[in-house]
mmCIF file of C-alpha atoms and ligand atoms in Angstrom:
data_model
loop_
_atom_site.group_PDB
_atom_site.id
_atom_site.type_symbol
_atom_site.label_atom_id
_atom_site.label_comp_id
_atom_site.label_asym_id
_atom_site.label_seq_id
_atom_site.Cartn_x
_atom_site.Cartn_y
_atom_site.Cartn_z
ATOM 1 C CA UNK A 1007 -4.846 -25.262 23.079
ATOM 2 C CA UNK A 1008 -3.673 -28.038 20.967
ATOM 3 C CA UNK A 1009 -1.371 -27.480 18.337
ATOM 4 C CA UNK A 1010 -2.774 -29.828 16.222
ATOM 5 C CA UNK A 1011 -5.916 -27.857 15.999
ATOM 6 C CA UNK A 1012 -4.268 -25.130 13.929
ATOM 7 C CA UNK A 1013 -4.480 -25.471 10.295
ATOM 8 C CA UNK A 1014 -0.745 -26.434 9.220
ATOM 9 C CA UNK A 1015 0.041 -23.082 7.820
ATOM 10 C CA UNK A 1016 -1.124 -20.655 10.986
ATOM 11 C CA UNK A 1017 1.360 -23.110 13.092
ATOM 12 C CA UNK A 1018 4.319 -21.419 11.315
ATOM 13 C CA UNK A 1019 2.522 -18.017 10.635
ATOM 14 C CA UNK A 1020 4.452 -15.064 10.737
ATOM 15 C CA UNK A 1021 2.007 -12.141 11.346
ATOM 16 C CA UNK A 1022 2.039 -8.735 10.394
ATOM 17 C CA UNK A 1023 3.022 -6.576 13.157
ATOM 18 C CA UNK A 1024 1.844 -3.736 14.536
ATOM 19 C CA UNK A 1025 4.045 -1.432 16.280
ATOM 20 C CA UNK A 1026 3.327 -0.442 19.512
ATOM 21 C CA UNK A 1027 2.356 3.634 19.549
ATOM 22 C CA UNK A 1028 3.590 5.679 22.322
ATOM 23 C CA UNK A 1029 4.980 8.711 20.550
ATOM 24 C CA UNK A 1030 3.078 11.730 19.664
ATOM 25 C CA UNK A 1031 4.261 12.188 15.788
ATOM 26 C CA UNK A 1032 3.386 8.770 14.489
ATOM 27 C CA UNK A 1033 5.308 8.535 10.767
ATOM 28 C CA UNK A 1034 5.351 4.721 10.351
ATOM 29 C CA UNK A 1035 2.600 3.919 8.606
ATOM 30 C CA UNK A 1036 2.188 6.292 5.734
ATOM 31 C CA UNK A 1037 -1.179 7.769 6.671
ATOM 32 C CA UNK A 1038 -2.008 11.307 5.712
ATOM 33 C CA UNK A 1039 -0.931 14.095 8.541
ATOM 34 C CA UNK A 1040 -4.353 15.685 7.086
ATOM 35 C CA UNK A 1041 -8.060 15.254 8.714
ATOM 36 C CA UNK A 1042 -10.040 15.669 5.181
ATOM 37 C CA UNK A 1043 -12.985 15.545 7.093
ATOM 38 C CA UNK A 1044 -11.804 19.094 8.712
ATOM 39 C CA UNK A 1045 -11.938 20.527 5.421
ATOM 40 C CA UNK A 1046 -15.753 22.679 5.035
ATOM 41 C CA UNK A 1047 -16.942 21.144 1.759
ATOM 42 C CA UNK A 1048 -16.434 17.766 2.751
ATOM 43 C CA UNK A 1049 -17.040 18.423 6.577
ATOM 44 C CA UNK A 1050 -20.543 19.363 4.589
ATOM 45 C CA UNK A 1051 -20.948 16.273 2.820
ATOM 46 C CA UNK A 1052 -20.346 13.839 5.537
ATOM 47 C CA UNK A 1053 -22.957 15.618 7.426
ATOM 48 C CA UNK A 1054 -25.120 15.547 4.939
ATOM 49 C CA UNK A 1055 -24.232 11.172 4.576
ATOM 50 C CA UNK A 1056 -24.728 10.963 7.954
ATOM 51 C CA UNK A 1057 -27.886 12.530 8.378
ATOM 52 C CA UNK A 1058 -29.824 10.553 6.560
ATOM 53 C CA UNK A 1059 -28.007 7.672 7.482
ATOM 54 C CA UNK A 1060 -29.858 4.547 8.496
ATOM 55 C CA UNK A 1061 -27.615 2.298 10.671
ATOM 56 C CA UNK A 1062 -30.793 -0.448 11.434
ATOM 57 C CA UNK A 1063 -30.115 -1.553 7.435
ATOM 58 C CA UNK A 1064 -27.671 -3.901 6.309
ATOM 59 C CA UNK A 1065 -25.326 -2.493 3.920
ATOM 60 C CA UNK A 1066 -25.298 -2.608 -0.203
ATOM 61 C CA UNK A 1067 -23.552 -6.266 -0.483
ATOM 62 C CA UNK A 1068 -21.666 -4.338 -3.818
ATOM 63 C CA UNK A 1069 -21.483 -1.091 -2.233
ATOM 64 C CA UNK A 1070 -24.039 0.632 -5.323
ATOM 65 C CA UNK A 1071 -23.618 3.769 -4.217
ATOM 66 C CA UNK A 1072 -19.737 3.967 -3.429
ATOM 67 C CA UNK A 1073 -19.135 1.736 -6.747
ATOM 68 C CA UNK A 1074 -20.742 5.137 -8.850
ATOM 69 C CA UNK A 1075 -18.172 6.788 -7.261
ATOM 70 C CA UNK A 1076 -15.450 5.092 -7.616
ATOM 71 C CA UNK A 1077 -16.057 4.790 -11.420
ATOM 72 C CA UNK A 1078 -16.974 8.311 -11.520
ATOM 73 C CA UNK A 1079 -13.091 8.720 -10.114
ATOM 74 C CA UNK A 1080 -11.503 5.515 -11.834
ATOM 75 C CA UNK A 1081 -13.014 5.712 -15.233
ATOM 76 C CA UNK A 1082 -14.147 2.080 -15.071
ATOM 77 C CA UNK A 1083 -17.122 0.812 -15.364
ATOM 78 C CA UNK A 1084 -19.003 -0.192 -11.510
ATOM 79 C CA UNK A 1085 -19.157 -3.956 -12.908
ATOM 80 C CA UNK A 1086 -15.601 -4.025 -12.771
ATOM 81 C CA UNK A 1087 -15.099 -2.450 -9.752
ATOM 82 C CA UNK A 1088 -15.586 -4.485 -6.072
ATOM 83 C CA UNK A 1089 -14.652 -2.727 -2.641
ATOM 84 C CA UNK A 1090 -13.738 -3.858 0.409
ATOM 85 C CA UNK A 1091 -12.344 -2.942 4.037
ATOM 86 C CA UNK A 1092 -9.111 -1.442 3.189
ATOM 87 C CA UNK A 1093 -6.603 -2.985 0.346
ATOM 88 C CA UNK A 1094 -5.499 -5.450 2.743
ATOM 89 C CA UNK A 1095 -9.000 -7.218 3.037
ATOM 90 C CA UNK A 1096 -9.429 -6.826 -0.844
ATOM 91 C CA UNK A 1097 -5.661 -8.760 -1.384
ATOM 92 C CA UNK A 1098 -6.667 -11.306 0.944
ATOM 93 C CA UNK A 1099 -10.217 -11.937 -0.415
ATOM 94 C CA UNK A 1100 -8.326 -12.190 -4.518
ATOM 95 C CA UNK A 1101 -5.852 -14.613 -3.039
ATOM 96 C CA UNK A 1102 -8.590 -16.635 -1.190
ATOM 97 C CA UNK A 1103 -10.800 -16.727 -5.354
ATOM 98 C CA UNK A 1104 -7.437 -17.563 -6.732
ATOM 99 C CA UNK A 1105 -4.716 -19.679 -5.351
ATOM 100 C CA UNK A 1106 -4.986 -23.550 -4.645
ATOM 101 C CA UNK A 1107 -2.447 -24.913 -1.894
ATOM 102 C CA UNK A 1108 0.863 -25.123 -3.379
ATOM 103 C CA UNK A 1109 0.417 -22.719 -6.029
ATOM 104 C CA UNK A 1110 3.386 -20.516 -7.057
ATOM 105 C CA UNK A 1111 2.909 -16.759 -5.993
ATOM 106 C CA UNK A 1112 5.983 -14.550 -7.399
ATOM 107 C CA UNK A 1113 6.962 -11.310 -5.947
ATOM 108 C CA UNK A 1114 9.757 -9.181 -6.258
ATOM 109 C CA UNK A 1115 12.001 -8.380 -3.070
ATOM 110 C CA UNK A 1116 11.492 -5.916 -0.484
ATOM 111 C CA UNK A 1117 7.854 -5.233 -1.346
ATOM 112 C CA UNK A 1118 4.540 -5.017 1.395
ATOM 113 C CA UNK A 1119 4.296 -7.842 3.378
ATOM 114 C CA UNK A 1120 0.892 -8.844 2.688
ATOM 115 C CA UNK A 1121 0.874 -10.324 -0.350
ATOM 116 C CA UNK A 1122 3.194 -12.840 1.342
ATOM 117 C CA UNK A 1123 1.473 -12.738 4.496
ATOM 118 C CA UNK A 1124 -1.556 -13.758 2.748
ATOM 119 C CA UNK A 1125 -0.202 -16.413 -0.029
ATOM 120 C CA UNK A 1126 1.653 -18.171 2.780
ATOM 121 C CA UNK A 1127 -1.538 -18.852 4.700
ATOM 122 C CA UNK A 1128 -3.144 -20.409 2.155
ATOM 123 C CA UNK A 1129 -0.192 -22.907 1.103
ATOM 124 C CA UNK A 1130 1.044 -21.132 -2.170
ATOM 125 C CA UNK A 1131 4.851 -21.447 -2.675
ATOM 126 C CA UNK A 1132 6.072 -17.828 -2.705
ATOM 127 C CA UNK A 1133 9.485 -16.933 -4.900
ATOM 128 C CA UNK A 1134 10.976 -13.548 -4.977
ATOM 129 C CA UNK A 1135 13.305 -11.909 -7.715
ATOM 130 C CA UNK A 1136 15.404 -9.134 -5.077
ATOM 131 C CA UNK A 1137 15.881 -5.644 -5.797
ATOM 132 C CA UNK A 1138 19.135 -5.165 -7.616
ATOM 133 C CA UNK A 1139 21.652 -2.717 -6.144
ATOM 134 C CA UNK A 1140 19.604 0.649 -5.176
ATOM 135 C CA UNK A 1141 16.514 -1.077 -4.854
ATOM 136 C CA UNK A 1142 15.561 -0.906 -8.595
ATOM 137 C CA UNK A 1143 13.215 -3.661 -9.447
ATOM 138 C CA UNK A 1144 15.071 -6.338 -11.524
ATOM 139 C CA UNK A 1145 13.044 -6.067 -14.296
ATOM 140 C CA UNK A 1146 14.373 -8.597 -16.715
ATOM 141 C CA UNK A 1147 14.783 -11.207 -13.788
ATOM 142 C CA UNK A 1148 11.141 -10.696 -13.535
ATOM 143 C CA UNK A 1149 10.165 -10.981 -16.954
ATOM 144 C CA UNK A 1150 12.559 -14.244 -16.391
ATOM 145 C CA UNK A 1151 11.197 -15.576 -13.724
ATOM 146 C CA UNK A 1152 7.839 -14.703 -14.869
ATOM 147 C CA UNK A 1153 8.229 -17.132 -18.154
ATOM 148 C CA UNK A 1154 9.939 -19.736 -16.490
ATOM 149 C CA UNK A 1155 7.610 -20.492 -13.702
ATOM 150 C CA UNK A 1156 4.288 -19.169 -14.921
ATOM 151 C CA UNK A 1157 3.396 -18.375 -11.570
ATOM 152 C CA UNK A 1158 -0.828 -18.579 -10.822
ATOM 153 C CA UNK A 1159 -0.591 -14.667 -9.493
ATOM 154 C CA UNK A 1160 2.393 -12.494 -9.852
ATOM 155 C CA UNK A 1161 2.186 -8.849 -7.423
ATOM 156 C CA UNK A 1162 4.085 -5.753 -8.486
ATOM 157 C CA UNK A 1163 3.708 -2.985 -6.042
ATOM 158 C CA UNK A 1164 3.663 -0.010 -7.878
ATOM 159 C CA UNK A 1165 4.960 2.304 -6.830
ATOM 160 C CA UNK A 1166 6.671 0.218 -4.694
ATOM 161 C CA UNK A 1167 6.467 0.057 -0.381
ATOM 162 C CA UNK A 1168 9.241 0.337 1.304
ATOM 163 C CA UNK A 1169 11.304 1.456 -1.611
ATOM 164 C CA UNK A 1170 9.305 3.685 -3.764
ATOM 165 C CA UNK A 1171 10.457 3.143 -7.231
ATOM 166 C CA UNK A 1172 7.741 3.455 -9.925
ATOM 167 C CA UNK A 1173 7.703 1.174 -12.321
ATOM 168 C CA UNK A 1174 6.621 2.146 -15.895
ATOM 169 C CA UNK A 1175 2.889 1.267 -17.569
ATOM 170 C CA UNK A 1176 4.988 -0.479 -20.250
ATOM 171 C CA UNK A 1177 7.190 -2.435 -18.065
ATOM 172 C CA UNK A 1178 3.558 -3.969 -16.309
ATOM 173 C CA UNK A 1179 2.232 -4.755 -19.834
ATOM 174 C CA UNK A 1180 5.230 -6.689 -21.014
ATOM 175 C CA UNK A 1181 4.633 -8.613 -17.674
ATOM 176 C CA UNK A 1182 0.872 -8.952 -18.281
ATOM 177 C CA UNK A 1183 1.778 -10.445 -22.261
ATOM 178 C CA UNK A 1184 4.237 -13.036 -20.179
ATOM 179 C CA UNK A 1185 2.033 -13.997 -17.468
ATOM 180 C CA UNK A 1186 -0.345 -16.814 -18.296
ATOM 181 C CA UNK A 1187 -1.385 -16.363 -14.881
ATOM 182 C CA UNK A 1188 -2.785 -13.431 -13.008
ATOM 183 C CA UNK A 1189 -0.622 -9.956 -12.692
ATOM 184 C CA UNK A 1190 -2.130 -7.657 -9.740
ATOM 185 C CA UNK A 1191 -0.887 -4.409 -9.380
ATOM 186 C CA UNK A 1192 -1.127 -2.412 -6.310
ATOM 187 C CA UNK A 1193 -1.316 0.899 -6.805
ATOM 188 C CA UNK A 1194 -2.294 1.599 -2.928
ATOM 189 C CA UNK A 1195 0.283 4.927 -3.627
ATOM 190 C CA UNK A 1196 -0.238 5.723 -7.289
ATOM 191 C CA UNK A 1197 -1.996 9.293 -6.463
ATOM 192 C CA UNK A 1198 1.424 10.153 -5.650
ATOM 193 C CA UNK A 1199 3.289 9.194 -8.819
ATOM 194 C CA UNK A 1200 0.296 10.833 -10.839
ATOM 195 C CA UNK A 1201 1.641 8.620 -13.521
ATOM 196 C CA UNK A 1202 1.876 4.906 -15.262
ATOM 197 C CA UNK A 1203 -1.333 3.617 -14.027
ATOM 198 C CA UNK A 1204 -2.299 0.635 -15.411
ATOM 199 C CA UNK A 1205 -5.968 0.836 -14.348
ATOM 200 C CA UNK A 1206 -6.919 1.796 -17.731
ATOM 201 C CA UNK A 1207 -5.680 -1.411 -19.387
ATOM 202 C CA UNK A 1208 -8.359 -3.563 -17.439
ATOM 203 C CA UNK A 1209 -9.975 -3.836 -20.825
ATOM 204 C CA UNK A 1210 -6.838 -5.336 -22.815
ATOM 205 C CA UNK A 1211 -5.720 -7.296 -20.218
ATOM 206 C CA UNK A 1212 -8.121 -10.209 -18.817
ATOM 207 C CA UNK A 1213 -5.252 -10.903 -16.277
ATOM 208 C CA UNK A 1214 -5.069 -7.606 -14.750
ATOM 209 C CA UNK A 1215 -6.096 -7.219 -11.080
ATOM 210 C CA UNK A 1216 -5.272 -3.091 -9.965
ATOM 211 C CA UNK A 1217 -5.377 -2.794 -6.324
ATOM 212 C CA UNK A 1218 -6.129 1.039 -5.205
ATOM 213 C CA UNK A 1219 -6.707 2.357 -1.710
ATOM 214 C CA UNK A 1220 -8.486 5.482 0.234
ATOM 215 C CA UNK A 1221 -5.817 5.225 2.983
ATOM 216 C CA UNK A 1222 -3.405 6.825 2.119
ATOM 217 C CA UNK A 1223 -3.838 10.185 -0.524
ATOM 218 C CA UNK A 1224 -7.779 10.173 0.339
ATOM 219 C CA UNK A 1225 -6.489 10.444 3.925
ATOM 220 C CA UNK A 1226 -9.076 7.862 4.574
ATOM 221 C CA UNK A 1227 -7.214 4.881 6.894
ATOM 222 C CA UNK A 1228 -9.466 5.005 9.869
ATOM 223 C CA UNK A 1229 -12.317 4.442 7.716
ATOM 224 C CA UNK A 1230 -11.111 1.689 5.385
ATOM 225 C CA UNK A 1231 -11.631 1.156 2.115
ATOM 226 C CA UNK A 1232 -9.755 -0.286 -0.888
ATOM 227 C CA UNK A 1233 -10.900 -1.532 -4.190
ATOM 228 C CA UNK A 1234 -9.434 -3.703 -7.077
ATOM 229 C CA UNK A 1235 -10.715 -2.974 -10.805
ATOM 230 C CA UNK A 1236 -10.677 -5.909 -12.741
ATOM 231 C CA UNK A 1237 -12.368 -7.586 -15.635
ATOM 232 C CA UNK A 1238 -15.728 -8.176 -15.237
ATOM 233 C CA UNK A 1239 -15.303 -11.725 -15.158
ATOM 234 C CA UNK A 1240 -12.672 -11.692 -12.260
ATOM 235 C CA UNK A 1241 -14.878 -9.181 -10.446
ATOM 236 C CA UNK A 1242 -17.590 -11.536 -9.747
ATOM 237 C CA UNK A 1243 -15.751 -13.919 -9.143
ATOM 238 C CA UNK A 1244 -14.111 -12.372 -6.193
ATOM 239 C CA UNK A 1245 -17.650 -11.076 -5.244
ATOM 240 C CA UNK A 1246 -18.640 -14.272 -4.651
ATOM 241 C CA UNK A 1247 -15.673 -15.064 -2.189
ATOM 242 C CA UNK A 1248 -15.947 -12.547 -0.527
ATOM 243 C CA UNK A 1249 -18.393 -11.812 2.792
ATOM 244 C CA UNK A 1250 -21.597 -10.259 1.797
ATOM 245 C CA UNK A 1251 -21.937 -7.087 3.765
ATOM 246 C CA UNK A 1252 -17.952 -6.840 4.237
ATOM 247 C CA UNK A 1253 -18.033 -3.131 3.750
ATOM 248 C CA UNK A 1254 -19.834 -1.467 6.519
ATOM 249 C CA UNK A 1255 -22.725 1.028 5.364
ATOM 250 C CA UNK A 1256 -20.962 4.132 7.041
ATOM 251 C CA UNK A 1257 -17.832 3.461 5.261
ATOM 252 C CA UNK A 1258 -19.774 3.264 1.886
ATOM 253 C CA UNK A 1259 -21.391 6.497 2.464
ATOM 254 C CA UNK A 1260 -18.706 8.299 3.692
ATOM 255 C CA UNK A 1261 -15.832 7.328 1.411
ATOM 256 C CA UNK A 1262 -18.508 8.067 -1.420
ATOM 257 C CA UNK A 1263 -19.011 11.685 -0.255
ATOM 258 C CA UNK A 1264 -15.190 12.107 0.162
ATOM 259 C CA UNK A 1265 -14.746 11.134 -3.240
ATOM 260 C CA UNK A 1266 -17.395 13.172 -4.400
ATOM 261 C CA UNK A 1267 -15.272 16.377 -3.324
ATOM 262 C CA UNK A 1268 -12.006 14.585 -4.345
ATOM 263 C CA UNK A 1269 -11.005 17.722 -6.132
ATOM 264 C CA UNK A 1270 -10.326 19.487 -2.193
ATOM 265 C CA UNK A 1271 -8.152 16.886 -1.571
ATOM 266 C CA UNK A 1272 -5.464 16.853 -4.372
ATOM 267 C CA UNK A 1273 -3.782 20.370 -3.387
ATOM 268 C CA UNK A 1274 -3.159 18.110 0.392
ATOM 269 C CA UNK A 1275 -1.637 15.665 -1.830
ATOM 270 C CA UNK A 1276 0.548 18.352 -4.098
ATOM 271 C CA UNK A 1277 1.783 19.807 -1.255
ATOM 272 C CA UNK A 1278 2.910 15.907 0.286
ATOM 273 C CA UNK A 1279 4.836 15.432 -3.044
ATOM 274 C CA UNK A 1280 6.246 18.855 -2.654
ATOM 275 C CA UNK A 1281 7.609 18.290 0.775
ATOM 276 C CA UNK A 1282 8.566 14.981 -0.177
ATOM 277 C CA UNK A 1283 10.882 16.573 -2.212
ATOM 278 C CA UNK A 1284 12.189 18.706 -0.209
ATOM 279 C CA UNK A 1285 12.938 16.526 2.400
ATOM 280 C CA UNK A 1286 14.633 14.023 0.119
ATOM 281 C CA UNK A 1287 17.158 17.189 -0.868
ATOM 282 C CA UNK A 1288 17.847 17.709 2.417
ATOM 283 C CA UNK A 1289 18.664 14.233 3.445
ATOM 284 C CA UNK A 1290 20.776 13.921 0.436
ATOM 285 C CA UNK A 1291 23.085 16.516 2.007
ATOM 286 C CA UNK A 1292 23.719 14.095 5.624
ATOM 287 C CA UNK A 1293 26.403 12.388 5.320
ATOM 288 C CA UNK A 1294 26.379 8.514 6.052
ATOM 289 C CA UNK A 1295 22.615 8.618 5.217
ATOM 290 C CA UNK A 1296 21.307 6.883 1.750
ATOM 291 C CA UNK A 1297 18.061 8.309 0.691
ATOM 292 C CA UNK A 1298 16.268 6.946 -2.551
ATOM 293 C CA UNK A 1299 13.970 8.238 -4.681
ATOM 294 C CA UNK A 1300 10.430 8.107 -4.129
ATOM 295 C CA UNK A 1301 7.573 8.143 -5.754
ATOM 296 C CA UNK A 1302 4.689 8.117 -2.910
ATOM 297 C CA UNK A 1303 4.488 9.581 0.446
ATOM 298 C CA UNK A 1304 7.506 8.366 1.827
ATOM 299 C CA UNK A 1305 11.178 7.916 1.787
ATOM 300 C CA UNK A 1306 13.299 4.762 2.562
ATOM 301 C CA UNK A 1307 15.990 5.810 3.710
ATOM 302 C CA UNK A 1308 19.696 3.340 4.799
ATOM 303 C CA UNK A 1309 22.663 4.398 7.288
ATOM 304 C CA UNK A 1310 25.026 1.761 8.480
ATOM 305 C CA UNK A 1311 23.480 -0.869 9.840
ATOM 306 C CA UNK A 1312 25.478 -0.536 13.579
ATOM 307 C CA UNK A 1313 24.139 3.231 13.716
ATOM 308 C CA UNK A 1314 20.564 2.231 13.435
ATOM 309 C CA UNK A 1315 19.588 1.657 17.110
ATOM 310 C CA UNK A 1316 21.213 4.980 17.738
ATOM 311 C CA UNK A 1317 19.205 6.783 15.285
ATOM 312 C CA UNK A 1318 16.364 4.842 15.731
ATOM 313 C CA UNK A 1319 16.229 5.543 19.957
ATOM 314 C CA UNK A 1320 17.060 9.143 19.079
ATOM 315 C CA UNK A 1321 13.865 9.540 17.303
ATOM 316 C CA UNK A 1322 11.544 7.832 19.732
ATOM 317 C CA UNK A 1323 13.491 10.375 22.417
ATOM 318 C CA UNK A 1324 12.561 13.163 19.871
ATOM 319 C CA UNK A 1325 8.386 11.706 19.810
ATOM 320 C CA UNK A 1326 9.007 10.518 16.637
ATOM 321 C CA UNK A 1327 8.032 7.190 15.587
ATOM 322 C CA UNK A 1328 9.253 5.850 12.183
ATOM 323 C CA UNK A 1329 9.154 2.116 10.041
ATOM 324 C CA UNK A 1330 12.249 -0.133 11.023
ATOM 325 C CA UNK A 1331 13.171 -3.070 9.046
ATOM 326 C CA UNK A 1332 15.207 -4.775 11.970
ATOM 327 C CA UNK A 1333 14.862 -8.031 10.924
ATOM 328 C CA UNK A 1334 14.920 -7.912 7.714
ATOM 329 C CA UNK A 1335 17.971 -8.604 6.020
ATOM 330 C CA UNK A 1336 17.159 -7.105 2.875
ATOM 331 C CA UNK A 1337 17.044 -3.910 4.293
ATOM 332 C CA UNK A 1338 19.973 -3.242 6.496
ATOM 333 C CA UNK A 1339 19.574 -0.561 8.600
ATOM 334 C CA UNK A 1340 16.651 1.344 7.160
ATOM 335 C CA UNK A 1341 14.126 3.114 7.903
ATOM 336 C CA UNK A 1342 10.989 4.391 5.998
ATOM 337 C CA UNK A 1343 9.786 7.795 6.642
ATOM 338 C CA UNK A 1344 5.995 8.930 6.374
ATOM 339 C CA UNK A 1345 6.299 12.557 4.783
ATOM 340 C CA UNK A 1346 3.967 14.467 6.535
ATOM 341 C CA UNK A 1347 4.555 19.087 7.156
ATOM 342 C CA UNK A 1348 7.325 20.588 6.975
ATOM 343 C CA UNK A 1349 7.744 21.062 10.963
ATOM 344 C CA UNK A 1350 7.831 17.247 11.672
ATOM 345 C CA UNK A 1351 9.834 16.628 8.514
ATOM 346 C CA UNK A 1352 12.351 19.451 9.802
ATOM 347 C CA UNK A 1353 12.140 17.275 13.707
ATOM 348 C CA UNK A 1354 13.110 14.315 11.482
ATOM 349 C CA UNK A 1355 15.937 15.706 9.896
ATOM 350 C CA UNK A 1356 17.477 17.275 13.080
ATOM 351 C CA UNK A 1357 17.979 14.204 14.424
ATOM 352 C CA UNK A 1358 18.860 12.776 11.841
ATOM 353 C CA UNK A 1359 21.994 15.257 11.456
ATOM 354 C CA UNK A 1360 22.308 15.138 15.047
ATOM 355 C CA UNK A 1361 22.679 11.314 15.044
ATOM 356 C CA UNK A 1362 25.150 11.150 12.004
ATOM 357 C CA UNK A 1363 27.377 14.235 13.136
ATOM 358 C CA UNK A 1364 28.333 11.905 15.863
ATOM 359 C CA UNK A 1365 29.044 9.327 13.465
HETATM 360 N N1 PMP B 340 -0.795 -1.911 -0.454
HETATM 361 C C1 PMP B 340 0.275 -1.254 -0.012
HETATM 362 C C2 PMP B 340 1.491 -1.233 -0.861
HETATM 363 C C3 PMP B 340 0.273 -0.634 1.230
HETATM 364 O O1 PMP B 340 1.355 0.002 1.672
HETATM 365 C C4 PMP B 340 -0.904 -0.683 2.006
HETATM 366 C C5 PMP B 340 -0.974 -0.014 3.349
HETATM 367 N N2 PMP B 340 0.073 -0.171 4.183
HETATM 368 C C6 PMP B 340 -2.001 -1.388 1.492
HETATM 369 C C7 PMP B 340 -1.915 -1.975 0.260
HETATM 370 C C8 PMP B 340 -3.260 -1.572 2.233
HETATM 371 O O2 PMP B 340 -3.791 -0.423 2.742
HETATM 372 P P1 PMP B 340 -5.257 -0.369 3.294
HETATM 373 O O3 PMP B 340 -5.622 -1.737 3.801
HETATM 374 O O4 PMP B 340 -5.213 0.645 4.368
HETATM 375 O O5 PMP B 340 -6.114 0.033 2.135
#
């Protein structure tokens, strides 16, 4: 294949990587340890979705019957809701509506890959305001940086992957009363904060894009399905970017009937925070181990940066897989952990102590 071929941007494209799986507890990708499809009154439903399921038909280009739901859940109207195969597909199809080649993206720094992943592809210039010390969002260097470059789409990942900071409702809307440009909010872990969701302020805000997610406290990854809420306006404009049968008809029904019974699911969730808790007690007691507070369904955790093979080998020896940052040099030797029961958690933290006794 000829180089020149490629369009300039996949030449130098950095993809997303998937790590290879060969252990048997898999805790680097924060999905839920539970099958909600195991539970009876959904296990019910889905039947029920499947059995009068119709595979020969193209699917609802707008996903009708999933959109009820999800403003049945969300509170928004459907019109301003738009779904799509997972959050990633739905971040890529809003950057695809929005940004022109050579566009300024702003992020802050360590936050999910994607939204850089994406921008980059499409020629935007991306610029980053860093954590500061602890990985607390610089909040007045984005506010800054916000005013001074009027970037075309500013992210805040909220709360945040890797770190897990949450970042207040109030903090968002001073951002979205700065931005001339568009302010999209990923909220892909908000179940988990149970707090400072900005979904509601779709209405007061024309510039608000609210990314949300059935991966990860729906349990639902496999399936895939994310959705933005938006003003109407922005909606249908993405709507008409987008593919028009992106969302698979199985995946509509299904996630709907999930979501239909979401009230089964929120004790799996409870008990997630719960443990989370826990474990981030416990880790606070090992000595040469950071551990910062989280606000989703994992913990990023830091040890010296020459210990990390160690502890990284000793895990995959233990059949434990977790998220390494190797080459990142904003996060020097961490690691994020997927918080999942307390019997892999407890796995996680023996070798953990284990690993650093030796230190
Ligand atoms: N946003 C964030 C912050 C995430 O961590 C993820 C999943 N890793 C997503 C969006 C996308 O998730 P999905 O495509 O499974 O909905």
């Amino acid at each position: 294949m000829k180089t020149e071929w490629l369009r300039r941007e996949v030449r130098q494209f950095a993809p997303y990587v998937v790590a290879p799986i060969r252990e048997s507890r898999v805790i680097n990708a924060n999905e839920n340890y539970a099958n909600v499809f195991a539970i009876p009154s959904i296990r019910e439903e889905v039947m029920a979705a499947l059995s009068s399921y119709q595979p020969q038909i193209y699917p609802k280009p707008l996903a009708d019957g999933l959109r009820e739901a999800l403003s049945d859940y969300t509170g928004s109207a459907p019109e301003e809701l738009l779904a799509g195969n997972g959050g990633d597909e739905m971040i890529s199809y809003t950057l695809h509506t929005f940004l022109n080649e050579g566009d300024t993206v702003l992020l802050h720094a360590p936050t999910f890959d994607m939204y850089e992943v994406g921008a980059g592809l499409l020629g935007a210039k991306v610029e980053k305001v860093r954590d500061l010390p602890g990985y607390r969002r610089d909040r007045k260097g984005l506010l800054d940086a916000i005013r001074r470059l009027q970037p075309k789409m500013t992210f805040l990942c909220n709360p945040n992957n890797p770190t897990g900071e949450l970042l207040s409702a109030s903090f968002i809307e001073e951002c979205l009363a700065a931005a001339e440009g568009l302010v999209f909010v990923d909220e892909a872990y908000m179940e988990f904060a149970q707090e400072e969701s900005v979904l509601p302020l779709i209405r007061k805000y024309p510039n608000l894009i609210v990314l949300r997610t059935l991966s990860k406290a729906f349990g639902l990854a496999g399936l895939r399905c994310g959705y933005i809420a938006a003003d109407r306006a922005i909606i249908d404009e993405v709507a008409k970017v987008k593919n028009p049968y992106n969302l698979n008809s199985l995946t509509q029904a299904l996630a709907a009937a999930v979501l239909r019974r979401r009230e089964e699911i929120f004790p799996i969730r409870d008990g997630i925070v719960a443990e989370r808790e826990r474990l981030c007690e416990a880790i606070q007691h090992v000595r040469g181990v950071t551990v910062y507070p989280s606000r989703t369904n994992f913990l990023l955790i830091q040890v010296e940066e020459d210990r990390a093979d160690e502890l990284f080998e000793a895990w995959r020896q233990a059949d434990i897989l977790v998220k390494r940052y190797k080459d990142n040099p904003l996060l020097p030797g961490a690691f994020r952990i997927t918080v999942t029961t307390r019997d892999v958690d407890d796995a996680v933290l023996s070798v953990l102590k284990e690993v650093m006794r030796r230190a």
